[in-house]
Short mmCIF file of C-alpha atoms in Angstrom, two decimals:
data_model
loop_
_atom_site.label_atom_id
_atom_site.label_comp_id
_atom_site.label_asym_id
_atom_site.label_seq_id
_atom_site.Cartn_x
_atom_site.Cartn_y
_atom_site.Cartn_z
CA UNK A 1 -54.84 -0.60 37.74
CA UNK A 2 -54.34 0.65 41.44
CA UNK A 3 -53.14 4.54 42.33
CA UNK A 4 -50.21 4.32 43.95
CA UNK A 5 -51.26 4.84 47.73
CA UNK A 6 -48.36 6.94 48.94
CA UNK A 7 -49.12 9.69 45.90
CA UNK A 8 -47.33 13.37 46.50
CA UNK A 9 -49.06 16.25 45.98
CA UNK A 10 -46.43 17.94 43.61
CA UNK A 11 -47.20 21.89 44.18
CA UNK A 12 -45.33 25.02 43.57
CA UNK A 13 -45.63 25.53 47.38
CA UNK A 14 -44.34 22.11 48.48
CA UNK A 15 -41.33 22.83 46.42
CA UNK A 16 -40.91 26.11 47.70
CA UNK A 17 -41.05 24.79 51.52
CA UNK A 18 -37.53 23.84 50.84
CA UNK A 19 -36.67 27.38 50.17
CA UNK A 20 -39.12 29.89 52.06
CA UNK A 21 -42.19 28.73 54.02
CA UNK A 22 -45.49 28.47 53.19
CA UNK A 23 -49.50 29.51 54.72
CA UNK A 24 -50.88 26.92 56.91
CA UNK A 25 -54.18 26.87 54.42
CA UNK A 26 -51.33 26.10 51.38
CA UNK A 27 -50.01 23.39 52.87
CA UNK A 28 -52.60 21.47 54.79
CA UNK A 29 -54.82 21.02 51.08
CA UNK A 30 -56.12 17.52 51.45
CA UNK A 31 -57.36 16.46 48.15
CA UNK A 32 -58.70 12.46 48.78
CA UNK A 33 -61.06 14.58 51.33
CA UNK A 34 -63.14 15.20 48.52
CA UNK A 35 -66.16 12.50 48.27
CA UNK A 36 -66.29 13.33 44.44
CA UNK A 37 -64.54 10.38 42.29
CA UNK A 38 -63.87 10.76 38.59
CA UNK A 39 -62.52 7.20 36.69
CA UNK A 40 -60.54 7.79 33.75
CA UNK A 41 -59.73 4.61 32.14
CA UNK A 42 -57.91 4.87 29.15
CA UNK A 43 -55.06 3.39 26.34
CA UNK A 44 -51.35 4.23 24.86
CA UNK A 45 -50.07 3.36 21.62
CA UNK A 46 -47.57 4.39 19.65
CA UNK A 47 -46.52 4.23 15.58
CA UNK A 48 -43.00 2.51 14.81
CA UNK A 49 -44.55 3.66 11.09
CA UNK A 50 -45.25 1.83 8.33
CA UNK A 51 -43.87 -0.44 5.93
CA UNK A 52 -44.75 -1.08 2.38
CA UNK A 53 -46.86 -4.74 1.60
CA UNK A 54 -48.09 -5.24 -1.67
CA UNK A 55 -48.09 -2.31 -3.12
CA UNK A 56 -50.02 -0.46 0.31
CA UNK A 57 -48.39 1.20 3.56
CA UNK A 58 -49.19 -1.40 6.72
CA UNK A 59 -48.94 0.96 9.97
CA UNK A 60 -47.27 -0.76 13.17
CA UNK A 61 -48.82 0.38 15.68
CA UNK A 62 -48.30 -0.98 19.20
CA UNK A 63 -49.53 -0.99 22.38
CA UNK A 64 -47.11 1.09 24.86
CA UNK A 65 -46.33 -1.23 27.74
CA UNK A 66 -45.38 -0.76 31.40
CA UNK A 67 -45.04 2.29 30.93
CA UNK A 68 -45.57 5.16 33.57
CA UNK A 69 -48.73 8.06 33.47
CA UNK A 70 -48.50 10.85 35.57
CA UNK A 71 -51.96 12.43 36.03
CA UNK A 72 -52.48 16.06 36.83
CA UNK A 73 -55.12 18.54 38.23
CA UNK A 74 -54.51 22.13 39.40
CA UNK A 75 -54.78 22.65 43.10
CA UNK A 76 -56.63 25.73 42.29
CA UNK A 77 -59.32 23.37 41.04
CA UNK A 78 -59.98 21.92 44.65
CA UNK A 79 -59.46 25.56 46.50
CA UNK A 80 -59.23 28.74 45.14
CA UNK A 81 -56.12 30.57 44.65
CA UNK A 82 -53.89 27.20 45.43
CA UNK A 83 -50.81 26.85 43.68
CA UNK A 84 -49.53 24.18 41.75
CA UNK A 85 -50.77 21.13 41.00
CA UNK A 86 -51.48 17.31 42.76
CA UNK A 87 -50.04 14.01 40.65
CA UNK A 88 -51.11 10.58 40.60
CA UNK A 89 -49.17 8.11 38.86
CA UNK A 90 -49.94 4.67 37.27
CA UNK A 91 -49.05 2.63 34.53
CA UNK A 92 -49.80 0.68 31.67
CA UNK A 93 -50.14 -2.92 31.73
CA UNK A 94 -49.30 -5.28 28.53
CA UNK A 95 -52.11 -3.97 26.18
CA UNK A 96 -51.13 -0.26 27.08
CA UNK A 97 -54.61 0.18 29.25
CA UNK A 98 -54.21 2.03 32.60
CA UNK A 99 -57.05 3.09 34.95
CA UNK A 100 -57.55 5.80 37.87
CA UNK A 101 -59.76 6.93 40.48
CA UNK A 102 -59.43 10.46 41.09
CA UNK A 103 -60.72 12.89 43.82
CA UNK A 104 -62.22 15.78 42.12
CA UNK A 105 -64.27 18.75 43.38
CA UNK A 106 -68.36 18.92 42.52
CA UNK A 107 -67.90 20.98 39.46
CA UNK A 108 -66.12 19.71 36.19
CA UNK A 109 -62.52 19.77 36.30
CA UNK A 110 -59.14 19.21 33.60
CA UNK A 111 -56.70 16.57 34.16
CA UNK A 112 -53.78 16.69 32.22
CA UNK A 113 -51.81 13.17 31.10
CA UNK A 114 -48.59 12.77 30.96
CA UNK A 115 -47.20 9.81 30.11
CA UNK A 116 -43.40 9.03 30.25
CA UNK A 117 -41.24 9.36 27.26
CA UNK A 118 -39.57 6.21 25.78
CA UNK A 119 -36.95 5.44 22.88
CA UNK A 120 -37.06 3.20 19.58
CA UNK A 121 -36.93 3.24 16.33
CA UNK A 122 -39.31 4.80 13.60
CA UNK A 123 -39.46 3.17 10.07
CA UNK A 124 -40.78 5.10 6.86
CA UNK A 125 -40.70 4.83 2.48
CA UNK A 126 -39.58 7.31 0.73
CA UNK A 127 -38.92 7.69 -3.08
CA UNK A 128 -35.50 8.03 -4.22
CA UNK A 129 -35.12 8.09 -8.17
CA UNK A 130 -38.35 6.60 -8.61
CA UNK A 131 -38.32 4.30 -6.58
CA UNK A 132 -39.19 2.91 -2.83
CA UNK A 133 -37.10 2.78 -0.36
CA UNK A 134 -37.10 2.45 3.49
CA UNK A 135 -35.68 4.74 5.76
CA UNK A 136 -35.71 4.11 9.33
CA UNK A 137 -34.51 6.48 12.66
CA UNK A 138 -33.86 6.33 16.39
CA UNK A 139 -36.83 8.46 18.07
CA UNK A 140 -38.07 9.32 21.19
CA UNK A 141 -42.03 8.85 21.52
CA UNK A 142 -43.29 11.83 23.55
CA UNK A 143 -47.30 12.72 24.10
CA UNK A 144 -48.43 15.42 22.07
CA UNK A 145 -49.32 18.46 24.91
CA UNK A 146 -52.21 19.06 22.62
CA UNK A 147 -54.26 16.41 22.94
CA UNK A 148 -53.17 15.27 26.24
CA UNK A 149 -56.19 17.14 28.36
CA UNK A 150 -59.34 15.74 29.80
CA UNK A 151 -62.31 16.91 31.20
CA UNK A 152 -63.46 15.09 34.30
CA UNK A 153 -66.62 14.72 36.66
CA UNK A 154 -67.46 13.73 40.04
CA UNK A 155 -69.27 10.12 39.98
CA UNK A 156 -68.65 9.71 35.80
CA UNK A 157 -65.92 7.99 33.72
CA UNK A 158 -63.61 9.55 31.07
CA UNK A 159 -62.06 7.75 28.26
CA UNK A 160 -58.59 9.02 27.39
CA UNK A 161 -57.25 6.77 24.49
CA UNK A 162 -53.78 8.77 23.36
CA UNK A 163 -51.34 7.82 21.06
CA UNK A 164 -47.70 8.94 21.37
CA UNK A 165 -46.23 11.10 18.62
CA UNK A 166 -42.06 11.24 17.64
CA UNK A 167 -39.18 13.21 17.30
CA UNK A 168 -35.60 12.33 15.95
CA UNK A 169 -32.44 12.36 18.21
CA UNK A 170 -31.11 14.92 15.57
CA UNK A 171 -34.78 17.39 16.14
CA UNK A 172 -34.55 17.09 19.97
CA UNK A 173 -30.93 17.76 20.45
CA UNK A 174 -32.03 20.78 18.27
CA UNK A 175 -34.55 21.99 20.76
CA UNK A 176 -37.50 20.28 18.91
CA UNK A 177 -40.64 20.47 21.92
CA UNK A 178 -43.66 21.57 19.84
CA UNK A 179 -45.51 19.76 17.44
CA UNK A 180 -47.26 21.94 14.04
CA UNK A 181 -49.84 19.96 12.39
CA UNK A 182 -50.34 19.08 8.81
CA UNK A 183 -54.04 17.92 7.47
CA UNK A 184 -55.38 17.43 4.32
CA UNK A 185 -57.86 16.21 2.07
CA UNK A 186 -56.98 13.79 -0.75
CA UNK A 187 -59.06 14.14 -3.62
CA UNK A 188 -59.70 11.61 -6.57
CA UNK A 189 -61.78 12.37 -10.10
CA UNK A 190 -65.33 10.57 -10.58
CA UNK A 191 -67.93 11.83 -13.43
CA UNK A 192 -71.58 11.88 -12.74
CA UNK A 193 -74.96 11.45 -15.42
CA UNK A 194 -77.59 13.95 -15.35
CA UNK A 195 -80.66 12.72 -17.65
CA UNK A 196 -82.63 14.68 -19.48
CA UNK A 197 -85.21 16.50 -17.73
CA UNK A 198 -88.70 16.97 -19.70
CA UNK A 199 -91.88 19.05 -18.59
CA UNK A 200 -95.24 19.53 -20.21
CA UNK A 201 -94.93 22.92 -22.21
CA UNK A 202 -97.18 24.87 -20.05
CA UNK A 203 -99.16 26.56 -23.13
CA UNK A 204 -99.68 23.56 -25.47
CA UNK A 205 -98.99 20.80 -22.69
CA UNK A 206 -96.99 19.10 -25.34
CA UNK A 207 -94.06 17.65 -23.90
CA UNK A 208 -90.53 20.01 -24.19
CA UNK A 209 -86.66 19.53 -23.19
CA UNK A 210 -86.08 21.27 -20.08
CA UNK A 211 -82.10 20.06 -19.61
CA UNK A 212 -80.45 17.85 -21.99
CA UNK A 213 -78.15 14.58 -21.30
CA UNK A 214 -74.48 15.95 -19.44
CA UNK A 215 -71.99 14.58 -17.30
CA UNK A 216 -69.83 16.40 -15.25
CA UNK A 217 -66.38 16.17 -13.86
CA UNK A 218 -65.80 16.39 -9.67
CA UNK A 219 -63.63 15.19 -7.07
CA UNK A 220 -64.69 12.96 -4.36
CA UNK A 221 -62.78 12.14 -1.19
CA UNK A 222 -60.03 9.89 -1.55
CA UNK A 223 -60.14 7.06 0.88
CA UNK A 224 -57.24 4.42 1.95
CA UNK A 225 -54.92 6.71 -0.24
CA UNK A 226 -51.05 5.84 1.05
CA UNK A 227 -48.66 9.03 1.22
CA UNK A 228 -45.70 10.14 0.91
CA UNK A 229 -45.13 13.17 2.75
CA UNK A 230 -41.34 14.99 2.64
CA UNK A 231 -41.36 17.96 5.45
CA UNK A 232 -38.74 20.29 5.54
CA UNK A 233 -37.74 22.73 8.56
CA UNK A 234 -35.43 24.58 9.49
CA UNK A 235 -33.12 23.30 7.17
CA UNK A 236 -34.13 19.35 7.88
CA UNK A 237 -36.42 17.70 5.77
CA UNK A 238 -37.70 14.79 6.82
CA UNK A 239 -39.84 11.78 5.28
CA UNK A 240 -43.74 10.75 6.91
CA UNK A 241 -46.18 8.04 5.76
CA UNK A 242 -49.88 8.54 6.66
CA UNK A 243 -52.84 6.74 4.96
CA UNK A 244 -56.12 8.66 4.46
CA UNK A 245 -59.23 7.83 6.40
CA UNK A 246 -62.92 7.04 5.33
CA UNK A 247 -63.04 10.86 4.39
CA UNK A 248 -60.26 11.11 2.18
CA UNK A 249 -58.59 12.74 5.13
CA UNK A 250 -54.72 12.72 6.79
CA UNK A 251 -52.77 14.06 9.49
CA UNK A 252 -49.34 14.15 10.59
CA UNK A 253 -47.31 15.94 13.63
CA UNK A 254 -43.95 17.44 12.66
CA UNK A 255 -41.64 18.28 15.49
CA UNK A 256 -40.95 22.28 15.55
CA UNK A 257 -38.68 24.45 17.57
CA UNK A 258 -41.08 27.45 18.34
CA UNK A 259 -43.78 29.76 16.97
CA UNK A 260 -44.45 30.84 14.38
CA UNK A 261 -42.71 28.62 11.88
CA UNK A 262 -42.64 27.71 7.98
CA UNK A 263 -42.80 24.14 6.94
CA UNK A 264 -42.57 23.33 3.55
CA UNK A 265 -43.93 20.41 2.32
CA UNK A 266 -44.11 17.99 -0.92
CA UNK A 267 -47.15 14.98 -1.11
CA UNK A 268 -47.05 12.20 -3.08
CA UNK A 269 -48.96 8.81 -3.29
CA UNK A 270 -48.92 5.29 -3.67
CA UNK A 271 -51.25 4.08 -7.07
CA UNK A 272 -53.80 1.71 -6.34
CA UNK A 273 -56.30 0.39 -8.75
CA UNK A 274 -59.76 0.29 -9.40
CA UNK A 275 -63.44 0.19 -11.38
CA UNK A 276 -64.48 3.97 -12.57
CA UNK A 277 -67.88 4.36 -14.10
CA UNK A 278 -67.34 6.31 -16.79
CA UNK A 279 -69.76 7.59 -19.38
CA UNK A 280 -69.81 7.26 -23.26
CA UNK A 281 -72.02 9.31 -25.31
CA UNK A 282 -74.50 7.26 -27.51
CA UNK A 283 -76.60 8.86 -30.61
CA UNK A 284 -80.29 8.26 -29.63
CA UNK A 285 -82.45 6.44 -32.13
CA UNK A 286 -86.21 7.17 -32.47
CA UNK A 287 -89.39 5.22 -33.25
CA UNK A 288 -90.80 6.67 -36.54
CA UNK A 289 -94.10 8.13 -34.58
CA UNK A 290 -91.86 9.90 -31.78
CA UNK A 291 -90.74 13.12 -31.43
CA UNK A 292 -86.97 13.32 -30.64
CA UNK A 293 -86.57 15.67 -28.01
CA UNK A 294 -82.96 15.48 -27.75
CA UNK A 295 -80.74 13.32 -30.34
CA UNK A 296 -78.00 11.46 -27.54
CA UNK A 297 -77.76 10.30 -24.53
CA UNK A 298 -75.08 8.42 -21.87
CA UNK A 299 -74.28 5.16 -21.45
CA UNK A 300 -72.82 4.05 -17.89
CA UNK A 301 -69.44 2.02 -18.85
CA UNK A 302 -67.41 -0.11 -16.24
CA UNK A 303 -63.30 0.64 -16.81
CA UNK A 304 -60.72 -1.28 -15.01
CA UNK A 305 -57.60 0.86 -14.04
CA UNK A 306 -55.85 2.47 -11.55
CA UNK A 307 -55.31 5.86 -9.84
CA UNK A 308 -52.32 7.63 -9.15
CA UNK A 309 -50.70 11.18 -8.60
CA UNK A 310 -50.86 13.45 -11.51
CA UNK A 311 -47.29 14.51 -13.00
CA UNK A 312 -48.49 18.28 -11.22
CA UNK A 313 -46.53 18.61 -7.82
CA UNK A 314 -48.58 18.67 -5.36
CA UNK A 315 -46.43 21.26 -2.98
CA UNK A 316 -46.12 24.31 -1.16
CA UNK A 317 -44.88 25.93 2.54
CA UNK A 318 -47.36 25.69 5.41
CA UNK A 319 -47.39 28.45 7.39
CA UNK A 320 -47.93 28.57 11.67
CA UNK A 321 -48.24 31.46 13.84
CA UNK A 322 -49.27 30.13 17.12
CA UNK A 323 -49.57 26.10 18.46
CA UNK A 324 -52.17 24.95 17.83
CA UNK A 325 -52.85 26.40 14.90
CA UNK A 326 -53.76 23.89 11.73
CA UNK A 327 -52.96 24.52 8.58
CA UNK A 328 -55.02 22.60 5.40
CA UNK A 329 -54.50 21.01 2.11
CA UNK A 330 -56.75 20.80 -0.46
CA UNK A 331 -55.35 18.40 -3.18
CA UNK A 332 -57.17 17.06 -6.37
CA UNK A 333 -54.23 14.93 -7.05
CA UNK A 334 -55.87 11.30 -7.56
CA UNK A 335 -56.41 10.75 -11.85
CA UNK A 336 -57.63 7.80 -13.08
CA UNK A 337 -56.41 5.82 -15.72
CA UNK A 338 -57.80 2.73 -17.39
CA UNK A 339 -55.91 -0.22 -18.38
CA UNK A 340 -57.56 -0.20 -21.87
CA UNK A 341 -59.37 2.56 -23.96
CA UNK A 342 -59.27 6.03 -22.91
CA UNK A 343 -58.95 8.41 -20.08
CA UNK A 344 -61.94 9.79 -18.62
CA UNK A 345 -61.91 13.74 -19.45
CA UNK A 346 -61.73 15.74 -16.28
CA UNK A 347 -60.43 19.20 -15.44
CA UNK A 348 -58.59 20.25 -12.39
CA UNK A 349 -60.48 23.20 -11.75
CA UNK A 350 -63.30 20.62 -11.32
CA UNK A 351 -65.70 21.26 -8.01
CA UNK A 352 -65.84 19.19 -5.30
CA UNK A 353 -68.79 16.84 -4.60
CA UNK A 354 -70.31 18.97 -2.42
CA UNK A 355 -69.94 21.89 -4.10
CA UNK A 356 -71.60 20.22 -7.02
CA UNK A 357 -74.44 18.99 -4.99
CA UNK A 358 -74.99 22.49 -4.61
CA UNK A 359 -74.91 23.61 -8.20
CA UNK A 360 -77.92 21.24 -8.07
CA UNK A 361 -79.35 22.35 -5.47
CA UNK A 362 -79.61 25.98 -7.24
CA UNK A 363 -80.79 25.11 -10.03
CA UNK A 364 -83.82 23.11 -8.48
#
């Protein structure tokens, strides 16, 4: 995509000529006289949210189209102590790609994208009375100012892929500029075998039980987990869908009016089945010339079932002091349960994997 050729250089000081004058070394910056060229190609999409299909959330998420991004560099980046800053301006094309050639000085600079806000409609699920039902609301997309920053270099190429986050009519009549962000991690139960570990007795060499047979409870990251997310502020409370990643974790932006602010917050989920290996003890039998060491063992046993949120609320008020500033849940809230024979025993205090990976690790 072409810069437009007839750009303005959109300083403080060029405003102010209109007012009160200006110094000659203000006003005769010439940017493109800078051999340096930074490319930036990059993408915009936006989330009209999700929708429920068989049983899982399916995210639309579109392309944003012919529409216009203004790119920005400080002036003080070309000379310094100049004001304000220089625009170029392009747009999108069908698949939401633009592409720029800036001038930039020899050293690595910021650009800051702003893309033009647009209006449509935002669709979500919430439960009402137990049950699923769609809610939908006329937003304006707007670009996160958060994530909307690049660095650039003479002679090298930046990818900026952004996507557009939302806010309600009712939020931005309200005053609603600033974004707080809400991420978690979405944990679901698992048990894991430890065999029994032997060693030659080190006085008679005859063999002895060092550990016995266990199996322990954890939590593992939940991944693909569909939620349900009801965020309240300042006295609107408003419904979000977000579907964990490989990691078991999720993100959402929730419109604010200023710093700092409470949010309070309430997370359900979607069920969704599956295969747990679970393990069933099993009295160990001995040949008549053996010595039994230890008397039981485990036995690794396929159930079919299905996870879903535990009847414990998973709930609480997230608080923000400055932007920027994230704030992180922690939830163990995934239980399995099997379509036949019983529940696999776990406790909530349970560790996480990696914690227990480093129980092992101290007791090596």
């Amino acid at each position: 995509m072409n810069i437009l050729h007839d750009f303005k250089a959109l300083t403080a000081c060029a405003f102010a000529l209109l007012v009160a004058s200006c110094s000659e070394e203000q006003t005769s910056l010439d940017v493109n006289s800078f051999p340096g060229k930074a490319q930036i190609i990059g993408s915009l999409a936006y989330s009209e949210g999700t929708v429920l299909e068989n049983g899982q959330f399916k995210e639309l998420i579109k392309p944003a189209a012919d529409k216009e991004v203004c790119l920005e560099i400080s002036n003080s980046a070309y000379k310094t102590g100049a004001a304000g800053v220089t625009t170029w301006k392009v747009r999108t094309d069908a698949q939401g790609k633009f592409e720029a050639t800036l001038p930039v000085p020899s050293s690595s600079t910021t650009v800051t994208i702003k893309p033009a806000d647009f209006t449509g409609y935002f669709y979500s699920v919430a439960k009402e009375n137990n049950k699923y039902v769609a809610d939908t609301a006329f937003v304006v997309y707007r670009m996160n100012s958060s994530s909307n920053t690049k660095s650039v270099s003479a002679n090298q190429i930046t990818f900026a892929d952004l996507t557009y986050s939302n806010v309600e009519e009712q939020e931005l009549a309200e005053g609603y500029t600033e974004y707080a962000t809400l991420t978690g991690r979405i944990g679901m139960n698992k048990t894991r075998y430890y065999a029994a570990v032997t060693a030659p007795n080190p006085l008679t060499q005859e063999p002895m039980l060092v550990s016995a047979p266990a199996i322990k409870s954890y939590f593992d990251n939940a991944p693909s987990v569909s939620l349900l997310i009801k965020a309240t502020y300042n006295g609107y409370t408003r419904n979000y869908n977000c579907t964990t990643n490989t990691n078991g974790m999720f993100s959402v932006d929730i419109p604010v009016k200023e710093y700092p602010c409470d949010i309070t917050y309430e997370i359900d989920a979607l069920p969704f089945t599956a295969t747990y290996t679970d393990y069933e003890r099993v009295e160990k039998k001995w040949a008549a010339d053996e010595t039994a060491l230890y008397t039981y063992d485990y036995e690794a046993v396929a159930k079919e079932g299905f996870y879903a949120k535990q009847a414990t609320a998973v709930n609480g008020t997230a608080s923000y002091t400055i932007q920027g500033q994230p704030y992180e849940i922690e939830a163990k809230m995934m239980i399995f349960t099997p379509y036949e024979g019983t529940a696999p025993a776990y406790t909530a205090t349970a560790p996480w994997a990696e914690d227990l990976d480093k129980e092992e690790e101290t007791t090596l």
